[in-house]
Short mmCIF file of C-alpha atoms and ligand atoms in Angstrom, two decimals:
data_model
loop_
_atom_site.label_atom_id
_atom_site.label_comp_id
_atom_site.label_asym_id
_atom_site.label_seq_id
_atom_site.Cartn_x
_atom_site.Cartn_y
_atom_site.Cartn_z
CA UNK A 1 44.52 -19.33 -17.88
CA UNK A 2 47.19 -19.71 -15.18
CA UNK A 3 48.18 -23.33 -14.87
CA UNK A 4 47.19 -24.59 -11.71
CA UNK A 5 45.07 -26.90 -9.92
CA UNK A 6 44.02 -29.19 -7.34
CA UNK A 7 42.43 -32.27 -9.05
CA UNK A 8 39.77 -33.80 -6.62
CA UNK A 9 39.69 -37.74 -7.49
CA UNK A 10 36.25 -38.15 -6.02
CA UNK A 11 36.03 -42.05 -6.16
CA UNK A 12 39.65 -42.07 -3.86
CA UNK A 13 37.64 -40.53 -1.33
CA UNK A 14 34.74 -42.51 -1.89
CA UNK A 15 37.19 -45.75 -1.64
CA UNK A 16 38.93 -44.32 1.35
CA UNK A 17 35.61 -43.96 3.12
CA UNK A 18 35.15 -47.81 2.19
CA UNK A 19 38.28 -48.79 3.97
CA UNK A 20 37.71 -46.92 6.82
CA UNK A 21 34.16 -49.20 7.07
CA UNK A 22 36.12 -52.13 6.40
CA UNK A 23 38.76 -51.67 9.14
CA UNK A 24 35.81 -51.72 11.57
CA UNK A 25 32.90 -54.00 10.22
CA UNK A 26 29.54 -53.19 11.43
CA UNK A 27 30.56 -50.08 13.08
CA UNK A 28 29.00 -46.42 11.11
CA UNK A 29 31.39 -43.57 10.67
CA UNK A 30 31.19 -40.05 10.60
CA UNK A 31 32.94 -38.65 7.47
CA UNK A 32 34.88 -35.47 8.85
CA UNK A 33 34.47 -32.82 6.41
CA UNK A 34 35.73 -29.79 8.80
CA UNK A 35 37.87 -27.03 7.44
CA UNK A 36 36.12 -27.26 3.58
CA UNK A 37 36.81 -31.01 3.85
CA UNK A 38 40.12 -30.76 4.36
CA UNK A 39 40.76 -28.41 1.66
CA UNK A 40 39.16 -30.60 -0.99
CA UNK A 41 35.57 -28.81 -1.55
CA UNK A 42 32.91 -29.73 1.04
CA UNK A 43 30.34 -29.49 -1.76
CA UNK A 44 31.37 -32.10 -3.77
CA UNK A 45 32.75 -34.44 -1.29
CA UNK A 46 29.56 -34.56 0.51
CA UNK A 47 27.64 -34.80 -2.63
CA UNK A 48 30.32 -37.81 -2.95
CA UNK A 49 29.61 -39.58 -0.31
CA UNK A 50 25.90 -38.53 -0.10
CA UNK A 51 24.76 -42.75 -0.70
CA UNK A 52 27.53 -44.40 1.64
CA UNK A 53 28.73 -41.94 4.72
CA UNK A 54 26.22 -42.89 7.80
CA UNK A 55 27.33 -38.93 8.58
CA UNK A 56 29.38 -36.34 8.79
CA UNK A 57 31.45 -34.18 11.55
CA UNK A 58 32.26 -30.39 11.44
CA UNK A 59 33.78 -28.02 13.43
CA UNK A 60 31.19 -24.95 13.17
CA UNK A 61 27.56 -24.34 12.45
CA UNK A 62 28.48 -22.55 9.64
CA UNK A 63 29.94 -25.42 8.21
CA UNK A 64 26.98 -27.51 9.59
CA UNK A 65 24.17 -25.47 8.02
CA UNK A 66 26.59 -26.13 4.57
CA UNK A 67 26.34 -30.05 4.62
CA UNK A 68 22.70 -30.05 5.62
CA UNK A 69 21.50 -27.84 2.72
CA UNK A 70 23.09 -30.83 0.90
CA UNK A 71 22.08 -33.46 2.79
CA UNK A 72 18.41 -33.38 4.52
CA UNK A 73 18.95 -36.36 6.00
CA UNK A 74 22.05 -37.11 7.47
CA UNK A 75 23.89 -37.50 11.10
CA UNK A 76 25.57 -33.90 11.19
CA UNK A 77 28.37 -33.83 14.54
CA UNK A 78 29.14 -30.38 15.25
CA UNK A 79 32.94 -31.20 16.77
CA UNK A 80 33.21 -28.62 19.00
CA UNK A 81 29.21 -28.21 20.03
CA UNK A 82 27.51 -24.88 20.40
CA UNK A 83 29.93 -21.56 20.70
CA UNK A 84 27.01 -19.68 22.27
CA UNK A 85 23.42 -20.15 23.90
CA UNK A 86 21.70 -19.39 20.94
CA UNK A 87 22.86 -21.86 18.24
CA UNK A 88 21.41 -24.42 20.40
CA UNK A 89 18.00 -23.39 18.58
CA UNK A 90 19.69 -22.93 15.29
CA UNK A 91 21.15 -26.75 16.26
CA UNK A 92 17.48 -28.40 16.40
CA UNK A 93 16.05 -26.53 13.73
CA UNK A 94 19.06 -27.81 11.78
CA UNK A 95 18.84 -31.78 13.36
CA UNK A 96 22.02 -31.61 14.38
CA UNK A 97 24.17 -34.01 16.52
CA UNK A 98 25.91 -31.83 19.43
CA UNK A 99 29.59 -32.12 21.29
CA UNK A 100 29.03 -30.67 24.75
CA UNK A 101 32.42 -30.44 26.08
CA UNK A 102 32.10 -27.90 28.73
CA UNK A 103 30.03 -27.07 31.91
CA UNK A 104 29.19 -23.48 30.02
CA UNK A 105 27.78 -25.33 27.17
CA UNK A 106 26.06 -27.80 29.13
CA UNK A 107 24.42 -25.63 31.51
CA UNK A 108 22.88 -23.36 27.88
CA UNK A 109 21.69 -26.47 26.40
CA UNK A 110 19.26 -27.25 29.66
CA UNK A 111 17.99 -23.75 29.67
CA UNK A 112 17.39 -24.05 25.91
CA UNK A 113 14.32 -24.15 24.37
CA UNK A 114 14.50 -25.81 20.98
CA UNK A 115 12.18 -27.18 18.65
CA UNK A 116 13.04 -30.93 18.85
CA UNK A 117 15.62 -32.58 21.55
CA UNK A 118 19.51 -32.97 20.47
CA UNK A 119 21.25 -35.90 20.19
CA UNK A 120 24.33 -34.79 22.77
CA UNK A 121 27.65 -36.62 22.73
CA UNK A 122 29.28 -35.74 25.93
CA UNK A 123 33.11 -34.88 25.62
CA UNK A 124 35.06 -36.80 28.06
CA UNK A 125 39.05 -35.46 28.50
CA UNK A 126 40.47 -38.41 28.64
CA UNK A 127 44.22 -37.07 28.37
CA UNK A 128 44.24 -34.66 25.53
CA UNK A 129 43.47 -31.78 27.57
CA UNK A 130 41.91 -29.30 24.99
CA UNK A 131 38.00 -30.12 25.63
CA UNK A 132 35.88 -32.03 27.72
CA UNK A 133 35.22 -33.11 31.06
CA UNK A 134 36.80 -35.40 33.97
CA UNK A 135 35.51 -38.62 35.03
CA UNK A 136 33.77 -37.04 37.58
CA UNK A 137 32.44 -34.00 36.06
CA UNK A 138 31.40 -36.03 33.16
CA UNK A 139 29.41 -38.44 35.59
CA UNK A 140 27.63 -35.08 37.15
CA UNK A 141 26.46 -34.23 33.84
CA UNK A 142 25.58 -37.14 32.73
CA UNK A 143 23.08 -37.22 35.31
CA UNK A 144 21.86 -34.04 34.94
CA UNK A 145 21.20 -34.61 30.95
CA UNK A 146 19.87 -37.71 31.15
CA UNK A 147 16.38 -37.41 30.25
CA UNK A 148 16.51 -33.65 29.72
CA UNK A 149 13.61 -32.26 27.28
CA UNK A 150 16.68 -31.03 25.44
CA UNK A 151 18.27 -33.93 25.20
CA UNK A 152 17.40 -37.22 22.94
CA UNK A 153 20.24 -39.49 22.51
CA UNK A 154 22.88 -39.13 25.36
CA UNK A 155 25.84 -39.96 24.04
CA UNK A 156 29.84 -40.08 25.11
CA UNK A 157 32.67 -38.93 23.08
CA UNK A 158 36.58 -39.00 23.00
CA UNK A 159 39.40 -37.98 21.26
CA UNK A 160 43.00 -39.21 21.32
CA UNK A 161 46.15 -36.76 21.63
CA UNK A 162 48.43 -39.47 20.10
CA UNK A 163 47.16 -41.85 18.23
CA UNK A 164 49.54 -40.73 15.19
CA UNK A 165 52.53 -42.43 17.05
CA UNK A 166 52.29 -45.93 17.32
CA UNK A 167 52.16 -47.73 21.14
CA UNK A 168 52.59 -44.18 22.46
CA UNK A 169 51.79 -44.68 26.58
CA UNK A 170 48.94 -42.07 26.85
CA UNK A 171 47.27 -43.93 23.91
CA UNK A 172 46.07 -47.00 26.12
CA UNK A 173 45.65 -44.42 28.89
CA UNK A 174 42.77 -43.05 27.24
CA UNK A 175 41.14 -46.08 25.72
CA UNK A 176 40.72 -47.18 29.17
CA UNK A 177 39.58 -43.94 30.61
CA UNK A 178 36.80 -44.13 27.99
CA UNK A 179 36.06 -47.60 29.20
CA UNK A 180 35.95 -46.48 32.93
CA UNK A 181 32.94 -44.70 32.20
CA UNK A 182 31.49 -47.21 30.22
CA UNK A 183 29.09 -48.48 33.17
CA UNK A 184 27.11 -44.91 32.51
CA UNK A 185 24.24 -45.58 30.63
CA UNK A 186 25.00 -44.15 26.51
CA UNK A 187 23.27 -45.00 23.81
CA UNK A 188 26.44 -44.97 21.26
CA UNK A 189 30.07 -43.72 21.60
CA UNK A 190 32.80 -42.84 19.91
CA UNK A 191 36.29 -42.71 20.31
CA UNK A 192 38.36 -43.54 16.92
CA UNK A 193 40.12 -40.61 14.55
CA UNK A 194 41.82 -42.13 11.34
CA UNK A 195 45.13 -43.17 12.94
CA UNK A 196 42.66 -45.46 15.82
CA UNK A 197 40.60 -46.87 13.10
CA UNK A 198 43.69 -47.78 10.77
CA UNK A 199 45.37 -49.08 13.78
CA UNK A 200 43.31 -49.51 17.24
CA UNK A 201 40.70 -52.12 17.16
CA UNK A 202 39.99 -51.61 20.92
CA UNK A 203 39.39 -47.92 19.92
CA UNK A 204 36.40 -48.41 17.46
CA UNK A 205 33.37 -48.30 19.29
CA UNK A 206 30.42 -47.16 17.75
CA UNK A 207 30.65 -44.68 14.78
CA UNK A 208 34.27 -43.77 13.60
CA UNK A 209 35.36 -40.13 12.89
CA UNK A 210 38.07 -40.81 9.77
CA UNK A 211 39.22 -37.26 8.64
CA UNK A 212 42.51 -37.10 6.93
CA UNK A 213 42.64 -41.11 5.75
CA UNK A 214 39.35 -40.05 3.54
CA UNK A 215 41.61 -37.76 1.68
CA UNK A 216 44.43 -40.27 1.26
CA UNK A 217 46.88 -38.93 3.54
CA UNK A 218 48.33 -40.39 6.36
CA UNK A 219 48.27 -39.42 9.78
CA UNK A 220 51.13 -41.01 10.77
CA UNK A 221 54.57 -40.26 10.46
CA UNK A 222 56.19 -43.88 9.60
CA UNK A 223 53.63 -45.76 7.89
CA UNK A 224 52.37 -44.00 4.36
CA UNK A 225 49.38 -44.01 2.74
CA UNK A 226 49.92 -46.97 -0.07
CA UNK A 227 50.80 -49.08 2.81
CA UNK A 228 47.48 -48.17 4.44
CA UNK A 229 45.65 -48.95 0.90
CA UNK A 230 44.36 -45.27 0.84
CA UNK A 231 44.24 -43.31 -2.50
CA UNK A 232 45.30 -39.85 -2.64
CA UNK A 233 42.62 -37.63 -3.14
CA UNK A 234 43.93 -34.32 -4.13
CA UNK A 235 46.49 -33.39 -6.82
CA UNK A 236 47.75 -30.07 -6.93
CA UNK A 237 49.06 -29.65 -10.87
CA UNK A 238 51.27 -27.28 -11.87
CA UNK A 239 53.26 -26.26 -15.16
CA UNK A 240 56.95 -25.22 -15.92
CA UNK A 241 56.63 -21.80 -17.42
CA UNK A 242 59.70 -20.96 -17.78
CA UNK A 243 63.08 -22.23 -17.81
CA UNK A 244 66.50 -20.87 -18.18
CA UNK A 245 69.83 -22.31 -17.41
CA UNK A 246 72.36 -20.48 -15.00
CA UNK A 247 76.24 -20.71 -14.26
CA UNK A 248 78.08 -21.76 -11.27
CA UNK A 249 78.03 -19.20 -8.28
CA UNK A 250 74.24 -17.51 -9.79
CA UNK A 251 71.82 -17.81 -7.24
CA UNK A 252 67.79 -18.28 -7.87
CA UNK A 253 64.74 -16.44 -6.19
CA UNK A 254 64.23 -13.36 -3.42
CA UNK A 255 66.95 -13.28 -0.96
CA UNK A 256 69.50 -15.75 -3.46
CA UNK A 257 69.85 -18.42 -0.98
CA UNK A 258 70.19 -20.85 -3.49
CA UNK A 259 73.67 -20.72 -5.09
CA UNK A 260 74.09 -23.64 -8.09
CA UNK A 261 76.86 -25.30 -7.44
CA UNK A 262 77.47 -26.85 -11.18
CA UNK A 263 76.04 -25.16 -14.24
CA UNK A 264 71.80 -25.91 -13.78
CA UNK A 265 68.95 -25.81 -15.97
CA UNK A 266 66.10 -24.00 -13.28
CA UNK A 267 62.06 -24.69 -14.41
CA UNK A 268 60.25 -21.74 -13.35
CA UNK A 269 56.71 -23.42 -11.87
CA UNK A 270 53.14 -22.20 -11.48
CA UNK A 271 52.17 -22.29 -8.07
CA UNK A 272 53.43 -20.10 -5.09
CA UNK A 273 52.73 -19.61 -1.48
CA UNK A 274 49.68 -17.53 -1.97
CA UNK A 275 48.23 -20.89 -3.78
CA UNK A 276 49.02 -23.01 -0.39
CA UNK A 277 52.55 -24.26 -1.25
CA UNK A 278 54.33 -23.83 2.55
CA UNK A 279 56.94 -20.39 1.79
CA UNK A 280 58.70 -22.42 4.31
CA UNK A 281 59.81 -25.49 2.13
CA UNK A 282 63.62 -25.56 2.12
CA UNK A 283 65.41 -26.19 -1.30
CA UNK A 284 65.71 -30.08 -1.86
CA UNK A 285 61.85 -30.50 -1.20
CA UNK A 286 60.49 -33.15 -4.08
CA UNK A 287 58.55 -32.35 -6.91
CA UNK A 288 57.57 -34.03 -10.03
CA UNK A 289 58.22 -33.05 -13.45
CA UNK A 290 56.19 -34.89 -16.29
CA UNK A 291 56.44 -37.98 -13.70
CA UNK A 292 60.05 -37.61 -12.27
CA UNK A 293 61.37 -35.91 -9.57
CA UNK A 294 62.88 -33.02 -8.90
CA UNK A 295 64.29 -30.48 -6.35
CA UNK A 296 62.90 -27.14 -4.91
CA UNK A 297 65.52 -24.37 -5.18
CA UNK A 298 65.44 -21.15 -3.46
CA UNK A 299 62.63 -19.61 -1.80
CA UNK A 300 59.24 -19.88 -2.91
CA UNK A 301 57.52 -16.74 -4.26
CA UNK A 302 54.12 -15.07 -4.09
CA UNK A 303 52.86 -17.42 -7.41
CA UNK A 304 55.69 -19.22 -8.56
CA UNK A 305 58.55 -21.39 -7.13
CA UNK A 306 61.54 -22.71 -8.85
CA UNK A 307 63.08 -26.03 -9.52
CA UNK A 308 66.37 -27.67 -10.39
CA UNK A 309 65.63 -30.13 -13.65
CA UNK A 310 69.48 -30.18 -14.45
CA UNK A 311 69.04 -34.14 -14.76
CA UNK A 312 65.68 -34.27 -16.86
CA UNK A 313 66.79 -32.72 -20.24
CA UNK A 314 63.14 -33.53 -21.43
CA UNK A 315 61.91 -31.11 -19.28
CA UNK A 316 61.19 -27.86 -20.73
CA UNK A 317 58.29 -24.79 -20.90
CA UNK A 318 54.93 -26.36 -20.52
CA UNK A 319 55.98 -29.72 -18.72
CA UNK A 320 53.48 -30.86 -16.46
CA UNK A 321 54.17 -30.66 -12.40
CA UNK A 322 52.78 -31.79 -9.63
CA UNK A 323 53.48 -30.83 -6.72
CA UNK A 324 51.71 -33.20 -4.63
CA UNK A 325 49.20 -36.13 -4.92
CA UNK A 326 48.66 -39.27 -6.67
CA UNK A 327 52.21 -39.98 -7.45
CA UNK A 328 53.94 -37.71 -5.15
CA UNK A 329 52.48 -38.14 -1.22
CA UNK A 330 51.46 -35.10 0.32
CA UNK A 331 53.44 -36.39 3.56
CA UNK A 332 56.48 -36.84 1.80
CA UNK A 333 56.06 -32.77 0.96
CA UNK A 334 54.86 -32.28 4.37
CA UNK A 335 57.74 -34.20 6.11
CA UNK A 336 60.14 -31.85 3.76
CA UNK A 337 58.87 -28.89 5.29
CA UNK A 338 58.56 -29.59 8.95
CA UNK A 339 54.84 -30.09 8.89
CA UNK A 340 51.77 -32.62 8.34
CA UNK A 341 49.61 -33.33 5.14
CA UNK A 342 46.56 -31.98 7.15
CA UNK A 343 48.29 -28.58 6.86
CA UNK A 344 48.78 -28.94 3.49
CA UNK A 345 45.58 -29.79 2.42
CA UNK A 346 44.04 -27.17 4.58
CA UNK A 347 46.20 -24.56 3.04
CA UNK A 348 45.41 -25.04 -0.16
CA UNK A 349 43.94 -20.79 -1.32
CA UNK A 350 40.57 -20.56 -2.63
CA UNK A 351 42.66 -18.77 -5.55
CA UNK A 352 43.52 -22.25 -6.60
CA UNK A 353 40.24 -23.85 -8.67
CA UNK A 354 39.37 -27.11 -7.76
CA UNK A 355 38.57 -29.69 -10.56
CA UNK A 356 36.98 -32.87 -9.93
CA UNK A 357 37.36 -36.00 -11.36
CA UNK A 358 36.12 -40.18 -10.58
C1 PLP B 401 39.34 -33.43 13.12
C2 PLP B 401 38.82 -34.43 14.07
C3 PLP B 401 38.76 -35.78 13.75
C4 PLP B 401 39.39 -36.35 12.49
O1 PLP B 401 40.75 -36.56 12.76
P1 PLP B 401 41.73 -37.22 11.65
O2 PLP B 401 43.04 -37.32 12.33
O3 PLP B 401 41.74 -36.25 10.50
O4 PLP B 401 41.12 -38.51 11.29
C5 PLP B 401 38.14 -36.65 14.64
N1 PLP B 401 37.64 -36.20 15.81
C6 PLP B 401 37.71 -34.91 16.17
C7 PLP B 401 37.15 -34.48 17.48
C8 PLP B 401 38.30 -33.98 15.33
O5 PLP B 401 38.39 -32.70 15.70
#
């Protein structure tokens, strides 16, 4: 069997979920398990967190109808609400909690007839400018809605552009935007992605939405997760299996770009871009070798990619690698290669089995 891997540690996400609770006492949180929970298997991560999440938040009905056939019970926040008139129905039958972020989707919903009411969260743009409404437009609708047959709990909803960078100006901008339109009447709100509820107090409202901090990466770029006191969730583990030594001046990998400089003992590892690993990551990007680290060389291929392990003579065929998680952050990877951990995660190929451990 071809060595490769992403090891799911189950009770980090389960912890993770706990400090996302604790950062914001008394307050509920949506677990956001969009995008196959982040990578890591929405199966098994809801069935994780079935006891302790007071709900979860996904992008698509699709993924909706997913966690309630797990879950009979829980909040379900479709992200992005309704894509066309119809799902509305498939919405109620399904209990679902509904974004409406758009005069289109808010004008279906009141023609709608559906077997029970929604709870809506209206989507207020507070400064993001990908969904929602204005002040005023929200105020409009909120009129309209309120006390709708389709319509249970009214709710308001936010999201912030740039709460990954710390004190950025648009930040405060749009926690008091949210507040301006506090003196509407809502029966809960929420405003707080991982980086607000690891960092923004004033932010947490009602129910959290923690995404990427469940999976123990950090969304920001200068403060990593051990600092935060998340766990990594996901490991992906590799092998060395190969490894051959080459002279000055040979290069490694399609196109040679990597040219060894002194004579180099190259570990041939199991994992490639069509696994997830970014084709993109320049040579130098870290690795780990039973424990220690390593460098990327040369491009990475289809299944495998190739390392420099010139300094770890104990290295040889069959070492263990990892190429991110528990010991090695995914950021650190991510930062290598120009991108976030998100990406990363997300990436991961369904070619790649997912094994799950805590
Ligand atoms: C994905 C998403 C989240 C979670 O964001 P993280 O940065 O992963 O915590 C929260 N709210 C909305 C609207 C989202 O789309």
């Amino acid at each position: 069997m071809r060595p490769l891997a992403a090891i799911v540690d189950l009770s980090a996400i389960a912890h993770n979920y706990a400090v996302a609770k604790r950062c914001a006492p008394g307050r509920q949180a949506f677990a956001v398990v969009k995008a196959n929970a982040y990578g890591h298997g929405v199966r098994e991560v809801v069935t994780a967190l079935h006891e302790v999440a007071d709900g979860f938040a996904v992008a698509s009905l699709e993924e909706a109808a997913e966690v309630r056939a797990m879950h009979g019970e829980a909040r379900i926040l479709l992200l992005e609400g309704c894509f066309e008139a119809g799902e509305y129905a498939i919405a109620a039958q399904l209990g679902l909690d509904v974004v409406v972020q758009s005069a289109v989707q808010a004008a279906a919903l009141l023609v709608s007839e559906l077997s029970r009411p929604l709870n809506v969260w209206l989507k207020l743009d507070s400064g993001m400018h990908r969904l929602g409404f204005d002040a005023a437009d929200l105020r409009q609708w909120h009129a309209h809605l309120q006390g709708a047959a389709q319509v249970a709990e009214l709710n308001l909803i936010s999201h912030f552009a740039c709460a990954d960078e710390r004190s950025h100006p648009l930040t405060e901008q749009q926690v008091e935007r949210f507040l301006d339109v506090l003196d509407l009447d809502f029966d809960h709100r929420s405003l707080a992605n991982s980086a607000a509820v690891l960092t923004i107090p004033a932010a947490h409202m009602d129910w959290l939405r923690p995404g990427i901090m469940l999976y123990g990466a950090t969304p920001f770029a200068d403060l990593g997760v051990s600092a935060l006191g998340l766990k990594p969730a996901m490991t992906l583990a590799a092998r060395v299996i190969a490894v051959r030594e080459v002279a000055v001046g040979d290069s490694v990998g399609y196109g040679a770009t990597w040219v060894a400089e002194r004579p180099s003992r190259i570990a041939t590892v199991s994992c490639g871009y069509a696994d997830g690993y970014p084709r993109h990551a320049p040579s130098g990007t870290p690795v780990l070798v039973s424990g220690q680290r390593a460098a990327l060389v040369g491009r990475v291929s289809m299944d495998m990619l190739a390392i420099d392990i010139t300094d770890l003579p104990e290295a040889d065929i069959d070492s263990s690698v990892e190429l991110w998680g528990a010991s090695l952050p995914v950021d650190e990877v991510a930062a290598a290669c120009g991108t976030i951990g998100y990406e990363l995660l997300t990436k991961v190929t369904a070619r790649v089995p997912r094994r799950y451990i805590g």
